[in-house]
Amino acid sequence: AQTVTQSQPEMSVQEAETVTLSCTYDTSESDYYLFWYKQPPSRQMILVIRQEAYKQQNATENRFSVNFQKAAKSFSLKISDSQLGDAAMYFCAYRGGSEKLVFGKGTKLTVNP
Amino acid sequence: DTGVSQDPRHKITKRGQNVTFRCDPISEHNRLYWYRQTLGQGPEFLTYFQNEAQLEKSRLLSDRFSAERPKGSFSTLEIQRTEQGDSAMYLCASSLRTMNTEAFFGQGTRLTVV
């Protein structure tokens, strides 16, 4: 079975600074997708960024980018120019052939003004 | 279309009672998922549907849990004889039937069993 591990229960960053959230996963599949989801307090989960395993190029969405290391099974999220609105729980997720999302336990990000 | 909607948003029930939650997915989405999220944890998969067919059920889904998606539209999740351990946020998500597509989540139903 696939597993996703987020080793940082909490992280904090100063506004306008950069922060990196870590994620590792375990799978024997070759074709899969990785996602970072954001869950603000009392609000629904929304997609931040996705990465196809077959693509070597790291995905980027505005201030959000990933560092995808397939051999190491690592998928970290970098948030540049952090904003107060970035404060939330961040979940790393895996989707493979079974087509369900497997989530990590999450990292709570605090942004300090 | 305003996204995935779940009803109710909050439910408090006494132990032993039955509860039913509803999820209305985004209309063109043929996949519908149910997840359970407890405090401090990531969402855990419960079950999913492709149209009206229930394709996979987690072993977390005991016999007291049942889910339906009649006619491939909305879905219901019923918990019979609720236990305190059932207290959690129940999330519904929908997507198109491809691996790379985004799953859109509802705001969830928070269940408290007292």
Coordinates of C-alpha atoms in Angstrom, one line a residue:
Chain A
A1 CA 0.0 0.0 0.0
Q2 CA 1.1 3.5 -0.7
T3 CA 2.0 5.8 2.2
V4 CA 2.7 9.5 2.5
T5 CA 4.8 11.0 5.2
Q6 CA 4.9 14.6 6.3
S7 CA 7.6 14.9 9.0
Q8 CA 6.9 18.5 10.0
P9 CA 3.7 18.8 12.1
E10 CA 4.1 22.6 12.3
M11 CA 6.1 25.2 10.5
S12 CA 6.2 29.0 10.7
V13 CA 7.5 31.7 8.4
Q14 CA 7.8 35.4 8.4
E15 CA 5.6 37.3 5.9
A16 CA 7.4 37.8 2.6
E17 CA 9.9 35.0 3.4
T18 CA 10.2 31.6 1.8
V19 CA 9.3 28.3 3.4
T20 CA 9.6 24.7 2.3
L21 CA 7.3 21.9 3.5
S22 CA 8.6 18.3 3.2
C23 CA 6.8 15.2 2.0
T24 CA 8.0 11.7 1.2
Y25 CA 6.0 8.8 -0.1
D26 CA 6.4 5.1 -0.7
T27 CA 5.1 3.3 -3.7
S28 CA 6.0 0.6 -6.1
E29 CA 3.9 2.1 -9.0
S30 CA 5.6 3.9 -11.8
D31 CA 2.6 6.0 -12.9
Y32 CA 1.2 8.3 -10.3
Y33 CA 0.5 11.9 -9.5
L34 CA 1.4 14.0 -6.4
F35 CA -0.6 16.9 -5.1
W36 CA -0.4 19.5 -2.4
Y37 CA -3.7 20.6 -0.9
K38 CA -4.3 23.6 1.4
Q39 CA -7.0 23.5 4.1
P40 CA -7.6 26.9 5.7
P41 CA -9.3 26.9 9.1
S42 CA -12.9 25.9 8.8
R43 CA -12.8 26.0 5.0
Q44 CA -12.7 23.5 2.3
M45 CA -9.6 21.9 1.0
I46 CA -8.3 23.3 -2.3
L47 CA -5.6 22.2 -4.7
V48 CA -2.3 24.2 -4.6
I49 CA -0.2 22.3 -7.1
R50 CA 0.1 18.9 -8.8
Q51 CA 3.0 16.9 -10.3
E52 CA 3.0 14.1 -12.8
A53 CA 5.5 11.4 -11.9
Y54 CA 6.6 11.0 -15.5
K55 CA 7.6 14.6 -15.8
Q56 CA 11.1 15.6 -14.7
Q57 CA 10.3 19.3 -14.7
N58 CA 9.1 20.6 -11.4
A59 CA 5.7 22.1 -11.3
T60 CA 5.2 25.8 -10.6
E61 CA 2.1 27.8 -9.8
N62 CA 2.9 31.5 -9.1
R63 CA 4.5 31.6 -5.7
F64 CA 4.2 27.9 -5.2
S65 CA 6.7 25.4 -6.6
V66 CA 7.7 21.8 -5.9
N67 CA 11.0 19.9 -5.7
F68 CA 10.2 16.5 -7.1
Q69 CA 12.9 13.9 -6.5
K70 CA 11.5 10.7 -8.0
A71 CA 14.3 8.4 -7.0
A72 CA 14.3 9.6 -3.5
K73 CA 10.4 9.6 -3.4
S74 CA 10.5 13.2 -2.2
F75 CA 8.0 15.9 -3.0
S76 CA 8.5 19.2 -1.2
L77 CA 6.5 22.4 -1.5
K78 CA 8.2 25.8 -1.6
I79 CA 6.2 28.9 -0.9
S80 CA 7.9 32.1 -1.9
D81 CA 7.0 35.6 -0.7
S82 CA 4.7 34.1 2.0
Q83 CA 1.5 36.0 2.7
L84 CA -0.8 36.0 5.7
G85 CA -3.4 34.2 3.6
D86 CA -1.1 31.2 3.1
A87 CA -1.6 30.2 6.8
A88 CA -3.4 26.8 6.7
M89 CA -2.9 23.1 7.0
Y90 CA -1.0 21.7 4.0
F91 CA -1.5 18.1 2.9
C92 CA 0.6 16.2 0.6
A93 CA -1.3 13.5 -1.4
Y94 CA -0.6 10.6 -3.7
R95 CA -2.9 9.2 -6.4
G96 CA -1.9 6.1 -8.3
G97 CA -3.7 3.3 -10.1
S98 CA -6.2 2.8 -7.4
E99 CA -7.4 6.3 -8.1
K100 CA -8.0 7.3 -4.5
L101 CA -6.0 10.1 -2.9
V102 CA -3.7 9.0 0.0
F103 CA -2.9 11.9 2.3
G104 CA -0.1 12.6 4.7
K105 CA -0.9 13.9 8.2
G106 CA -0.4 17.5 7.3
T107 CA 1.7 20.4 8.2
K108 CA 0.3 23.4 9.9
L109 CA 1.8 26.6 8.5
T110 CA 1.8 29.8 10.5
V111 CA 2.7 33.1 8.8
N112 CA 3.9 35.8 11.1
P113 CA 3.4 39.4 10.2
Chain B
D1 CA -22.3 25.4 -10.4
T2 CA -21.0 26.4 -6.9
G3 CA -18.8 23.3 -6.3
V4 CA -19.3 20.3 -4.0
S5 CA -21.8 20.9 -1.3
Q6 CA -22.4 18.8 1.8
D7 CA -25.3 18.8 4.2
P8 CA -25.5 19.2 7.1
R9 CA -22.4 21.1 8.0
H10 CA -22.6 20.0 11.6
K11 CA -24.4 17.1 13.3
I12 CA -24.5 16.2 17.0
T13 CA -26.1 12.9 17.8
K14 CA -26.4 10.5 20.7
R15 CA -24.5 7.3 20.7
G16 CA -26.5 4.5 19.1
Q17 CA -28.5 6.8 16.8
N18 CA -28.3 6.6 13.0
V19 CA -27.1 9.6 10.9
T20 CA -27.1 10.3 7.2
F21 CA -25.0 12.8 5.4
R22 CA -25.6 14.1 1.8
C23 CA -23.1 15.2 -0.8
D24 CA -23.9 17.0 -4.1
P25 CA -20.9 16.8 -6.4
I26 CA -20.0 19.1 -9.3
S27 CA -22.6 18.1 -11.9
E28 CA -20.3 16.8 -14.6
H29 CA -18.0 14.8 -12.3
N30 CA -18.4 11.1 -12.5
R31 CA -16.2 10.2 -9.6
L32 CA -17.3 10.8 -6.0
Y33 CA -15.2 10.1 -2.9
W34 CA -15.9 10.0 0.8
Y35 CA -13.1 10.6 3.3
R36 CA -13.0 10.8 7.1
Q37 CA -10.7 13.3 8.9
T38 CA -10.0 13.3 12.6
L39 CA -8.4 16.1 14.5
G40 CA -4.7 16.4 13.6
Q41 CA -4.8 13.8 10.8
G42 CA -5.1 13.9 7.1
P43 CA -8.2 12.6 5.4
E44 CA -8.6 8.9 5.2
F45 CA -10.3 7.2 2.3
L46 CA -13.6 5.5 2.9
T47 CA -15.1 4.7 -0.4
Y48 CA -15.7 6.0 -3.9
F49 CA -18.1 5.8 -6.8
Q50 CA -17.9 6.0 -10.5
N51 CA -21.3 7.1 -11.5
E52 CA -23.7 4.9 -9.5
A53 CA -21.2 2.1 -9.0
Q54 CA -19.4 1.8 -5.7
L55 CA -15.9 0.7 -6.9
E56 CA -13.9 0.5 -3.7
K57 CA -14.5 0.5 0.1
S58 CA -11.8 0.9 2.7
R59 CA -11.6 -1.6 5.6
L60 CA -12.2 1.5 7.7
L61 CA -15.8 1.3 6.5
S62 CA -17.4 -1.1 8.9
D63 CA -20.7 -2.8 8.5
R64 CA -22.3 0.1 10.2
F65 CA -21.4 2.4 7.3
S66 CA -23.2 2.4 4.0
A67 CA -22.9 4.7 1.1
E68 CA -25.1 5.1 -2.0
R69 CA -25.1 7.2 -5.1
P70 CA -28.4 6.6 -6.8
K71 CA -28.4 7.5 -10.5
G72 CA -24.8 8.7 -10.3
S73 CA -25.8 12.1 -8.9
F74 CA -25.8 13.0 -5.2
S75 CA -24.5 10.6 -2.6
T76 CA -25.5 9.7 0.9
L77 CA -23.3 8.2 3.7
E78 CA -25.2 6.6 6.5
I79 CA -23.8 5.5 9.9
Q80 CA -25.9 3.2 11.9
R81 CA -25.6 2.8 15.7
T82 CA -23.1 5.6 16.0
E83 CA -20.2 5.3 18.4
Q84 CA -18.0 8.0 20.0
G85 CA -15.2 6.9 17.7
D86 CA -17.2 7.9 14.7
S87 CA -16.8 11.6 15.7
A88 CA -14.9 13.2 12.8
M89 CA -15.2 15.4 9.8
Y90 CA -16.6 13.6 6.8
L91 CA -15.4 15.0 3.6
C92 CA -16.9 14.5 0.1
A93 CA -14.9 15.1 -3.1
S94 CA -15.7 14.8 -6.7
S95 CA -13.6 14.6 -9.9
L96 CA -13.5 13.6 -13.5
R97 CA -12.4 10.1 -14.2
T98 CA -8.7 10.6 -14.9
M99 CA -5.8 10.2 -12.5
N100 CA -4.4 13.7 -12.9
T101 CA -7.5 15.7 -12.5
E102 CA -8.1 17.7 -9.4
A103 CA -10.4 16.4 -6.7
F104 CA -12.8 19.2 -5.5
F105 CA -13.7 18.9 -1.9
G106 CA -16.8 20.0 0.0
Q107 CA -16.6 21.8 3.3
G108 CA -17.4 18.6 5.2
T109 CA -19.9 17.5 7.8
R110 CA -18.6 17.5 11.3
L111 CA -20.1 14.7 13.3
T112 CA -20.0 14.7 17.1
V113 CA -21.3 11.6 18.9
V114 CA -22.1 12.3 22.6

